[in-house]
Short mmCIF file of C-alpha atoms in Angstrom, two decimals:
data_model
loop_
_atom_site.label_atom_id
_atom_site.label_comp_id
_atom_site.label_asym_id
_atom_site.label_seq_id
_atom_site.Cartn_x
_atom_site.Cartn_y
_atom_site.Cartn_z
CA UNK A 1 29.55 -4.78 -4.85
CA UNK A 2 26.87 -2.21 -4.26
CA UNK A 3 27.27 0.02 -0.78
CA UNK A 4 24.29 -1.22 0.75
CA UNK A 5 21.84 1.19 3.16
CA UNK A 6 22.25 0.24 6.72
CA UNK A 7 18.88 0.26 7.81
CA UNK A 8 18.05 -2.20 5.06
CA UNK A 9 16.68 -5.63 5.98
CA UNK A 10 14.31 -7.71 3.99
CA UNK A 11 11.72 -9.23 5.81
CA UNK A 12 8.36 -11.20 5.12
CA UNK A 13 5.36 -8.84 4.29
CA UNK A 14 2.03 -9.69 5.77
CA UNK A 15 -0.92 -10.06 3.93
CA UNK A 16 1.15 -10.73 0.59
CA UNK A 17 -2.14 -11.28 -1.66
CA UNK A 18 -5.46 -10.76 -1.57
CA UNK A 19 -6.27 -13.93 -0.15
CA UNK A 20 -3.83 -13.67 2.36
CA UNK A 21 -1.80 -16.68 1.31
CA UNK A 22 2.12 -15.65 1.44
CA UNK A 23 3.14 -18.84 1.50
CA UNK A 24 5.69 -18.28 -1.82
CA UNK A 25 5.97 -14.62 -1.18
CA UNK A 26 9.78 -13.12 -1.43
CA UNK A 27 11.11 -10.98 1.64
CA UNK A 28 11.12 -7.18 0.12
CA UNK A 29 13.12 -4.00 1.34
CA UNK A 30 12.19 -3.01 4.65
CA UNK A 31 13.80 0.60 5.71
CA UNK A 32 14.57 0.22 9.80
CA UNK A 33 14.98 4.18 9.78
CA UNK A 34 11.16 4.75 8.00
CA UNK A 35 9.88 1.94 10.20
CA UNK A 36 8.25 0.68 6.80
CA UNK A 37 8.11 -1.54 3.66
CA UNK A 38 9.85 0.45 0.97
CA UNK A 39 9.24 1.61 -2.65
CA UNK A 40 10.48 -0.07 -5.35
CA UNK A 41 12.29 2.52 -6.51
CA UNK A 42 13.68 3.27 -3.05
CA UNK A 43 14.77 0.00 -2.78
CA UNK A 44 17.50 0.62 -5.94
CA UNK A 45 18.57 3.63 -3.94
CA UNK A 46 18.57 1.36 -0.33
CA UNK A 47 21.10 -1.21 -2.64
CA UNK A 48 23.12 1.28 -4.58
CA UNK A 49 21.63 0.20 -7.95
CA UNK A 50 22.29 2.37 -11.21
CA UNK A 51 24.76 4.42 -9.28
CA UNK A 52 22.35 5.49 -6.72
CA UNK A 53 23.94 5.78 -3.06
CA UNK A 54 21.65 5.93 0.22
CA UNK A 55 23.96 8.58 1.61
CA UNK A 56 23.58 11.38 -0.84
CA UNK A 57 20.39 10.06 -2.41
CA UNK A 58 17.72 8.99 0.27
CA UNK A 59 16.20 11.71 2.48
CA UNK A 60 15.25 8.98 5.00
CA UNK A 61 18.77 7.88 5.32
CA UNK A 62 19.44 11.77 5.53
CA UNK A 63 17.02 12.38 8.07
CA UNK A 64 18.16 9.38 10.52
CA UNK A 65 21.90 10.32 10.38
CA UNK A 66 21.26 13.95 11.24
CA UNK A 67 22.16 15.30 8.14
CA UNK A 68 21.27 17.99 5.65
CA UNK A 69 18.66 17.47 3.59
CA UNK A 70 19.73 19.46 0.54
CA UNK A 71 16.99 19.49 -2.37
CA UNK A 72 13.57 18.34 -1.73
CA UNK A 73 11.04 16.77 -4.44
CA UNK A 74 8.70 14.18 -4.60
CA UNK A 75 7.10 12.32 -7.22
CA UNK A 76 4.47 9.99 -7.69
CA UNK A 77 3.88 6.80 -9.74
CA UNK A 78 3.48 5.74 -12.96
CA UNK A 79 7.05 5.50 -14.38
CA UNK B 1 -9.53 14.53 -30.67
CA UNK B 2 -11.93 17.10 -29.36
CA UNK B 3 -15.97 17.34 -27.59
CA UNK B 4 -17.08 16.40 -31.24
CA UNK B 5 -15.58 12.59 -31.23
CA UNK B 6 -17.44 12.20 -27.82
CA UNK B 7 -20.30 13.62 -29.49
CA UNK B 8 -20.07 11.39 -32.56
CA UNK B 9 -19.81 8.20 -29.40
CA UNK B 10 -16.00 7.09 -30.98
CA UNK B 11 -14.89 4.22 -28.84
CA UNK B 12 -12.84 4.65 -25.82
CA UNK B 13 -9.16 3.03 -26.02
CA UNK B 14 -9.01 1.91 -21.88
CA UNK B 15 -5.35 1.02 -21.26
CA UNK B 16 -4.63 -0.98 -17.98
CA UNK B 17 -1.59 0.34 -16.42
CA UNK B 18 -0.85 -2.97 -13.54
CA UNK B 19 2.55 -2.85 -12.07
CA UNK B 20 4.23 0.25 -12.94
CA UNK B 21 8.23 0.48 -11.43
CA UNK B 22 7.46 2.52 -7.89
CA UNK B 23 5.06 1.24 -5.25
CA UNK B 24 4.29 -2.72 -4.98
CA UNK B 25 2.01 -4.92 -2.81
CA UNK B 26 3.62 -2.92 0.07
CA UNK B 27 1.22 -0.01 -1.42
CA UNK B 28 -1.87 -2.44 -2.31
CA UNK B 29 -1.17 -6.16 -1.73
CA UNK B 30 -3.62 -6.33 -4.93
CA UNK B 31 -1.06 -5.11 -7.24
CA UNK B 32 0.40 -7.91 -9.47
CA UNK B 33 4.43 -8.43 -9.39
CA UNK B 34 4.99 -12.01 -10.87
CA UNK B 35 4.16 -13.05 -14.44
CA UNK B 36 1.72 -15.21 -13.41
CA UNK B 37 -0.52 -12.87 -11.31
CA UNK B 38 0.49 -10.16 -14.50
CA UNK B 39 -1.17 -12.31 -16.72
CA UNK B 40 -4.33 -13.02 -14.65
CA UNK B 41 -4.48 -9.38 -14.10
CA UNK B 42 -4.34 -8.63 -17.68
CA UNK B 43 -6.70 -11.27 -18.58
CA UNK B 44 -9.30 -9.96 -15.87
CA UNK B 45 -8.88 -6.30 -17.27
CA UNK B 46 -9.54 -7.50 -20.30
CA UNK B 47 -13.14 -9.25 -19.91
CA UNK B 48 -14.32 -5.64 -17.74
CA UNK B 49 -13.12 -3.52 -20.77
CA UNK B 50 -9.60 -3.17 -21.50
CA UNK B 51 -7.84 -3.18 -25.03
CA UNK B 52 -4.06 -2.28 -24.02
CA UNK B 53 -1.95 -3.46 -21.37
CA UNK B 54 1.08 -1.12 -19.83
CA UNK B 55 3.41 -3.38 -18.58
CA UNK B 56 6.87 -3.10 -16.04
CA UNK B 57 8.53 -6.09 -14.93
CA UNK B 58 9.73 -6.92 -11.42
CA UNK B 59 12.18 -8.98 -9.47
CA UNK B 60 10.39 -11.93 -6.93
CA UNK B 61 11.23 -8.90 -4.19
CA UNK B 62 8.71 -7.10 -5.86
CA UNK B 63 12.13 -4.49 -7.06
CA UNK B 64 12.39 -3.22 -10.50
CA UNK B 65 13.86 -5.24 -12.94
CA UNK B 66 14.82 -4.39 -16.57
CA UNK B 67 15.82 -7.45 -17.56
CA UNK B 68 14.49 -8.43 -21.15
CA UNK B 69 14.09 -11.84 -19.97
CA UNK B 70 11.80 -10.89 -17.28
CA UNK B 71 10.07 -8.97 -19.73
CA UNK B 72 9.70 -12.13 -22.21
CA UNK B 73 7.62 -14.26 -19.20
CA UNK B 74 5.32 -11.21 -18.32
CA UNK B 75 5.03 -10.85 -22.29
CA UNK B 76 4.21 -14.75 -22.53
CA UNK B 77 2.10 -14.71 -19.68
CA UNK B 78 0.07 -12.07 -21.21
CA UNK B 79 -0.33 -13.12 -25.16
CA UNK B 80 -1.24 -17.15 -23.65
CA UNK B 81 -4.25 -15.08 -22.10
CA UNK B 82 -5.29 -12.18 -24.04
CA UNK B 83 -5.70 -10.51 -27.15
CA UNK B 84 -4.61 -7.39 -25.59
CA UNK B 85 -2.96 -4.85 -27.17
CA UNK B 86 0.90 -4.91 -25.49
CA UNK B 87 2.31 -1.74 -24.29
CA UNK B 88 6.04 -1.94 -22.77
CA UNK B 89 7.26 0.67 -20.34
CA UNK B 90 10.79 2.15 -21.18
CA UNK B 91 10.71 4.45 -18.19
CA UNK B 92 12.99 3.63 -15.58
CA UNK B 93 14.31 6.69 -13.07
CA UNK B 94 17.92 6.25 -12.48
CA UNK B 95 18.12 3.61 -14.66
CA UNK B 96 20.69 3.52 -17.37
CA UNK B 97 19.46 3.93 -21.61
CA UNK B 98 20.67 0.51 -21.92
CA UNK B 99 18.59 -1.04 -19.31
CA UNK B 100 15.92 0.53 -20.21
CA UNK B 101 16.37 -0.86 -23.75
CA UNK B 102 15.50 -4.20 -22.41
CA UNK B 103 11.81 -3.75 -22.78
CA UNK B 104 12.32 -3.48 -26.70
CA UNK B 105 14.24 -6.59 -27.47
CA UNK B 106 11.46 -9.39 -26.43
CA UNK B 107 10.33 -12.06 -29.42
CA UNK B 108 8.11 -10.72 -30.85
CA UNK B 109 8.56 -6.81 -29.95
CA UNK B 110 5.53 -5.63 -28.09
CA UNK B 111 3.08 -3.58 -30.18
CA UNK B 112 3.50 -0.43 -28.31
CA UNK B 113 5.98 0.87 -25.93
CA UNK B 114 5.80 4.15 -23.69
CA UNK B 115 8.31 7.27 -24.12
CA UNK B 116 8.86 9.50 -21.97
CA UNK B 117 8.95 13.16 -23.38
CA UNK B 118 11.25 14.95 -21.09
CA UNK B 119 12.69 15.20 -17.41
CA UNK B 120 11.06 14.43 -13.87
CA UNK B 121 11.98 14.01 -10.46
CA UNK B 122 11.60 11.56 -7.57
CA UNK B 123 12.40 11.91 -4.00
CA UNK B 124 15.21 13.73 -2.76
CA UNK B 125 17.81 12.96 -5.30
CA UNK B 126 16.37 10.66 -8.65
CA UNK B 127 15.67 12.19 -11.93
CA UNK B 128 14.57 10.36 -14.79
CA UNK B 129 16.60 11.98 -17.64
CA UNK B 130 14.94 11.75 -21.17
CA UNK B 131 17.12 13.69 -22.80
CA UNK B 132 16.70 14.35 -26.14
CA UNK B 133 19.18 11.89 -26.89
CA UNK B 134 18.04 9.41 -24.97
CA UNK B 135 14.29 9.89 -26.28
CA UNK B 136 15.57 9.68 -30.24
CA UNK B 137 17.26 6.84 -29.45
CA UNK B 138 14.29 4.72 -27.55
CA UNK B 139 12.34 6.24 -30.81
CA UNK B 140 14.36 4.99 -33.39
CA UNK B 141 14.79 1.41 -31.98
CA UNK B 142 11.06 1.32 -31.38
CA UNK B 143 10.65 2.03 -35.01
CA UNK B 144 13.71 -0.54 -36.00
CA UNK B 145 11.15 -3.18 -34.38
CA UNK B 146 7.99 -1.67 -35.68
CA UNK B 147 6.75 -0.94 -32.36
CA UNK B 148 4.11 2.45 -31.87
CA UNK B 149 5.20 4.80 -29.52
CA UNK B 150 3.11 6.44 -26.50
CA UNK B 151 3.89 9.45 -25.82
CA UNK B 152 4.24 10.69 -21.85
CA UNK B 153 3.69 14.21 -21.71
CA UNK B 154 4.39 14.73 -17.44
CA UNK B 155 3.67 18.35 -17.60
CA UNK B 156 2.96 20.93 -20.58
CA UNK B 157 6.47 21.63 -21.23
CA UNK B 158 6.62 17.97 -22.85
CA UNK B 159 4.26 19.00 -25.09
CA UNK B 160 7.07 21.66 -26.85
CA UNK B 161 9.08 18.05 -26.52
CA UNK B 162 6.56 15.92 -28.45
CA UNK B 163 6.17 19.27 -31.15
CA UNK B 164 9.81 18.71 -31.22
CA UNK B 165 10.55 15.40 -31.92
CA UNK B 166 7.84 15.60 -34.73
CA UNK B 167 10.15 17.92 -35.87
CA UNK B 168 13.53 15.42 -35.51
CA UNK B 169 11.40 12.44 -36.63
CA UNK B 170 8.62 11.42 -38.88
CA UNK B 171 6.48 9.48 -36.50
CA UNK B 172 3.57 7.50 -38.26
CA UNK B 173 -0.42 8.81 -38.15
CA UNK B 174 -1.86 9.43 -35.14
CA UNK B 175 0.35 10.33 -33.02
CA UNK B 176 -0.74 8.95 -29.45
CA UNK B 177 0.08 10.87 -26.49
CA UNK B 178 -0.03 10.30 -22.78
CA UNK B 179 -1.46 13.74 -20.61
CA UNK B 180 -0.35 12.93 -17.10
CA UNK B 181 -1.63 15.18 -13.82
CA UNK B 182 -0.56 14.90 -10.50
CA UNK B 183 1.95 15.77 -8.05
CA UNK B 184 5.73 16.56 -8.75
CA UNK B 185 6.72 17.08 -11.81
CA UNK B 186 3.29 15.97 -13.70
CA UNK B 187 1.03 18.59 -14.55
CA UNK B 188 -1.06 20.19 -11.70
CA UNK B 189 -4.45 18.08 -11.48
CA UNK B 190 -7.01 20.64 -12.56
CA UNK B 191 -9.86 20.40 -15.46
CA UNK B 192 -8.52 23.97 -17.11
CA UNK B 193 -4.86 22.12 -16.91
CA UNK B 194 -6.50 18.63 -19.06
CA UNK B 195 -8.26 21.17 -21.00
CA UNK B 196 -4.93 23.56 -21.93
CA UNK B 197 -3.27 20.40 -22.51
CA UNK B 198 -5.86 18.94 -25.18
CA UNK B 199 -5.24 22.26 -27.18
CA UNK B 200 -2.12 22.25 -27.22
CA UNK B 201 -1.27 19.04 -28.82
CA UNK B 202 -0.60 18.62 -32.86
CA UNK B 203 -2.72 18.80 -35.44
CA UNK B 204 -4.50 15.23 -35.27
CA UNK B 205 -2.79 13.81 -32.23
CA UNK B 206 -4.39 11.11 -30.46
CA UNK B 207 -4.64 11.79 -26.20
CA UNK B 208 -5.10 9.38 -23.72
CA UNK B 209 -6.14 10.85 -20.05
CA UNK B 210 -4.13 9.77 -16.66
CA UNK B 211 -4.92 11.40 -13.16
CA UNK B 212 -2.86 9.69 -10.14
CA UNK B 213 -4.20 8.71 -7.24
CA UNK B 214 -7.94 10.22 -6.64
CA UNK B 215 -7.40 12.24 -9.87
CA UNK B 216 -7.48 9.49 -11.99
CA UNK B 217 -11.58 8.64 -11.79
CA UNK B 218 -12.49 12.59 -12.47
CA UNK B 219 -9.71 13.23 -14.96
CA UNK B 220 -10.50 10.46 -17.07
CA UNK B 221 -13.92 10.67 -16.63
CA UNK B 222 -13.21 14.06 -18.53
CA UNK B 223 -10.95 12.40 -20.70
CA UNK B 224 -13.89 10.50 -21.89
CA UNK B 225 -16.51 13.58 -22.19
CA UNK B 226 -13.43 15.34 -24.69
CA UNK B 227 -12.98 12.45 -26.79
CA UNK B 228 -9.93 11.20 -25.75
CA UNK B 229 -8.64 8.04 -24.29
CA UNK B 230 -8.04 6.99 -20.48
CA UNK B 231 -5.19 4.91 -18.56
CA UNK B 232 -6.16 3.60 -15.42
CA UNK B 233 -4.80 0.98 -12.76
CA UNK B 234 -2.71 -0.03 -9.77
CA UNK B 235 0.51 1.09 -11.03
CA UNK B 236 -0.89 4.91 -11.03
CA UNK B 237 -4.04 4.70 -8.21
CA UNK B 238 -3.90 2.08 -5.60
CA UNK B 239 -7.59 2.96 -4.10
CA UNK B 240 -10.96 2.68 -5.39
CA UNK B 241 -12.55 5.28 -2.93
CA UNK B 242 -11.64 7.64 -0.03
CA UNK B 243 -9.35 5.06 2.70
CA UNK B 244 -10.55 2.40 0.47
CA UNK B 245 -7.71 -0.11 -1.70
CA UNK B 246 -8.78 -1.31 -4.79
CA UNK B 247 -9.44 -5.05 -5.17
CA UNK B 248 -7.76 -5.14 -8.61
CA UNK B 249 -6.99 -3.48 -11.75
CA UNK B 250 -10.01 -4.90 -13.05
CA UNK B 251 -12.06 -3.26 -10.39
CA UNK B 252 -10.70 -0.46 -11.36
CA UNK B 253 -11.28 -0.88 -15.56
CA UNK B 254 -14.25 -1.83 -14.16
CA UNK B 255 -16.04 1.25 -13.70
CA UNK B 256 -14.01 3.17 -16.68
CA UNK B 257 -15.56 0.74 -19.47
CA UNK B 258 -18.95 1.72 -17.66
CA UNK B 259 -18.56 4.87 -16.64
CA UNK B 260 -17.69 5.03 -20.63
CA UNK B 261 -20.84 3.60 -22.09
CA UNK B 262 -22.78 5.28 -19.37
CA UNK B 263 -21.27 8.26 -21.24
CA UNK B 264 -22.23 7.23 -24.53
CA UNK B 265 -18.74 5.82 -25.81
CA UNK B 266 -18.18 2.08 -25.78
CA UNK B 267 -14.65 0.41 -24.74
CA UNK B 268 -13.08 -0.12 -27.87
CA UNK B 269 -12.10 -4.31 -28.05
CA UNK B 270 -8.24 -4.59 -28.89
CA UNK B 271 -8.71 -5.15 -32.46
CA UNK B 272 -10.78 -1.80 -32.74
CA UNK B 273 -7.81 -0.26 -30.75
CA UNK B 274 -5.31 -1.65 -33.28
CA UNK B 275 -7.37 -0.05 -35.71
CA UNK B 276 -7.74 3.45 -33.62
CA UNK B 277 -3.69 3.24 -33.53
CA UNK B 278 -2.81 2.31 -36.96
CA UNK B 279 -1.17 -0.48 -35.17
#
């Protein structure tokens, strides 16, 4: 079972298509630390996925608990 | 490819890059997630001007997914609407070689799939490998299933990578690369940098141009004006202008198929693209 991120909760998100209708839309990865809808990728970090763990891994989880923030990079789309 | 095959007005190869694996409709609630909305997408991209689709797959969250099944629908849901030329994604930060794998395996194989030339980082902690291993052995199952692969050079270092695995492998004429600028790991965004890139790749290598974010309309735009190729879409550029979100991919291929002819290079149709690729 993956170690799940704390601040994790999956909630509706507004405006889900263009024409507004969200209707069928899934709940996605919301990050209670961020205040924000999350990343895709961050969202396999958030769940644990592909040995990824929010503790070590996710500066926002980092920056909430107070702790060191170790390495910094950031990279932008188009995996 | 060089100023001379924009003189001689070769056609323009416009790949539609939808989904990609980072940012979803939390980014642009425009961007496509389910196989259904892929496949409108796709078709849509294709009527302004596209000839190949990149394609990632994603859970109903909107999460990545690798699953080859997933793949299979988006795949479907693509070929019942186009005549598009089919580009899988085999990138996947974090991800494990086998996942990433998945994209490979759908019936029938897609005609191209992307490969990644070499290491880049994400966030605090993710690094998507590419080892050298990892990128022979995406290669030689893409060629196992007769499947053309694209290139990704992040940053000019991948271009010693993609010299390299010529060197490993015997990829089949032209060799089609990826130059990608932008933040991170990519290549800084910068005409000289698309320039330096251009001649540094192989003898006859194809290029295809992709600027993130507000790079991509200028850097393809020179793309165009040097004869090579251009990538453009929601999964790499969520706005259209300054504080402004695209509508849709199409928008967005849109303006490259005219910004292309206004240029003096038409958007090649996917069957001229199959024949640009020796697909």
């Amino acid at each position: 079972m993956p170690d799940v991120c704390p601040y994790l909760e999956y909630r509706q998100l507004e405006a889900e298509t263009e024409s507004g209708d969200a209707a069928d839309a899934q709940p996605r990865a919301y990050c209670n630390a961020a205040e924000e809808f999350v990343q895709a990728m961050r969202a396999d970090i958030c769940n644990g996925r592909y040995g990824l763990d929010h503790e070590t891994d996710c500066e926002i989880y980092r920056e909430a608990e107070g702790l060191p923030e170790g390495v910094e990079s950031e990279g932008g789309g188009g995996d | 490819m060089a100023y001379d095959d924009y003189l001689d007005g070769e056609k323009v190869i416009v790949t539609a890059a939808l989904t990609g694996g980072v940012h979803g409709k939390e980014a642009n609630p425009n961007l496509p997630e389910t196989p259904e909305e892929i496949g409108e997408a796709a078709a849509e991209c294709e009527a302004a001007g596209a000839a190949v689709v990149h394609l990632h797959a994603r859970r109903d969250s909107g999460e990545r997914s690798f699953d080859r099944d997933r793949f299979q629908a988006i795949t479907e849901a693509v070929r019942s609407r186009t005549n598009l030329v089919i580009q899988h994604s085999t990138g996947g930060t974090g991800a494990t070689l086998e996942a990433r794998r998945q994209s490979l395996r759908t019936d029938p194989a897609p005609e191209m799939a992307s490969l990644d030339m070499g290491p880049l980082n994400r966030y605090r902690h993710l690094t998507s490998e590419n080892t050298r291993g990892m990128v022979d052995s995406l290669y030689d199952e893409m060629v196992e299933r007769g499947i053309k692969p694209e290139l990704e050079v992040f940053n000019d270092g991948h271009l010693n990578e993609v010299a390299a695995l010529l060197d490993r492998r015997d990829l089949a004429d032209p060799v089609y690369t990826t130059l990608i600028f932008g933040g991170g790991t990519t290549s800084p965004p910068s005409p000289r940098n698309l320039l330096n890139a251009t001649e540094n790749l192989p003898e006859g290598a194809l290029f295809n141009t992709l600027g993130f974010g507000r790079h991509q309309l200028p850097l393809t735009t020179m793309g165009i004006l040097l004869g090579g190729h251009v990538r453009v879409g929601l999964e790499d550029n969520v706005y259209y202008g300054p504080d402004q979100l695209a509508e849709s991919n199409a928008q967005l291929v849109a303006r490259t198929a005219g910004l292309a002819e206004t240029l003096g290079r038409e958007p090649a149709t996917p069957d001229e693209a199959r024949d640009i690729l020796g697909l």
